[in-house]
C-alpha positions as a printed NumPy array, in Angstrom:
array([[  0.   ,   0.   ,   0.   ],
       [  1.107,   3.537,  -0.713],
       [  0.832,   6.09 ,   2.087],
       [  1.231,   9.826,   2.576],
       [  2.061,  10.991,   6.093],
       [  2.292,  14.689,   7.026],
       [  4.163,  15.81 ,  10.134],
       [  4.971,  19.204,  11.613],
       [  8.581,  20.284,  11.104],
       [ 11.19 ,  19.579,   8.474],
       [ 13.335,  16.471,   8.079],
       [ 16.525,  16.1  ,   6.101],
       [ 16.298,  13.626,   3.199],
       [ 18.916,  11.448,   4.921],
       [ 16.104,  10.211,   7.211],
       [ 14.49 ,   8.393,   4.25 ],
       [ 16.217,   5.074,   4.904],
       [ 15.284,   5.182,   8.586],
       [ 11.665,   5.727,   7.523],
       [ 11.647,   2.504,   5.479],
       [ 12.6  ,   4.256,   2.231],
       [  9.721,   6.736,   2.239],
       [ 10.28 ,   9.862,   0.152],
       [ 10.73 ,  13.005,   2.237],
       [  9.421,  16.325,   0.912],
       [  9.708,  19.47 ,   3.019],
       [  6.774,  21.784,   2.362],
       [  6.867,  25.586,   2.431],
       [  4.409,  25.696,   5.346],
       [  6.892,  24.034,   7.722],
       [  5.523,  20.522,   7.295],
       [  7.138,  17.359,   5.943],
       [  5.418,  14.863,   3.676],
       [  6.572,  11.248,   3.91 ],
       [  5.269,   9.219,   0.981],
       [  5.73 ,   5.78 ,  -0.499],
       [  4.982,   2.096,  -0.282],
       [  4.852,   0.184,   2.982],
       [  4.576,  -3.591,   2.966],
       [  1.788,  -3.951,   5.504],
       [  0.114,  -2.54 ,   8.608],
       [  3.068,  -3.595,  10.764],
       [  5.418,  -1.474,   8.617],
       [  3.031,   1.484,   8.87 ],
       [  2.873,   1.07 ,  12.632],
       [  6.67 ,   1.012,  12.753],
       [  6.881,   4.322,  10.879],
       [  4.289,   5.881,  13.184],
       [  6.312,   4.762,  16.214],
       [  9.423,   6.404,  14.718],
       [  7.482,   9.64 ,  14.187],
       [  6.343,   9.485,  17.808],
       [  9.851,   8.717,  19.071],
       [ 11.194,  11.809,  17.262],
       [  8.479,  13.939,  18.873],
       [  7.084,  15.021,  15.498],
       [  3.413,  16.03 ,  15.626],
       [  1.43 ,  13.816,  13.238],
       [ -0.851,  15.998,  11.095],
       [ -2.344,  13.566,   8.588],
       [ -2.163,  10.   ,   7.327],
       [ -3.645,   8.98 ,   4.005],
       [ -3.623,   5.716,   2.074],
       [ -3.288,   6.374,  -1.642],
       [ -4.926,   4.066,  -4.176],
       [ -2.371,   1.848,  -5.908],
       [ -3.706,   2.749,  -9.344],
       [ -4.517,   6.349,  -8.438],
       [ -2.929,   9.353, -10.106],
       [ -1.143,  10.323,  -6.853],
       [  0.688,   7.025,  -6.42 ],
       [  4.108,   8.532,  -7.125],
       [  3.177,  12.225,  -7.034],
       [  2.307,  13.148,  -3.433],
       [  0.119,  16.149,  -2.755],
       [  2.075,  19.296,  -1.904],
       [ -0.834,  21.151,  -0.308]])
């Protein structure tokens, strides 16, 4: 499944590997968008725990349809 996760604050792209290879996009409004494929619910839970452990406020979590137009192009809004 492909997910988009928005958190408050900016992350350096070097965190991508630690976040299971999710793409990191820093948004102009001070938020970070983590996007990409996660194998299952356990992998998603692991990423959410990492976000919590870093103290990053979770703003949104969205599952993106596999065949949807946003699969590889995460929203920037």
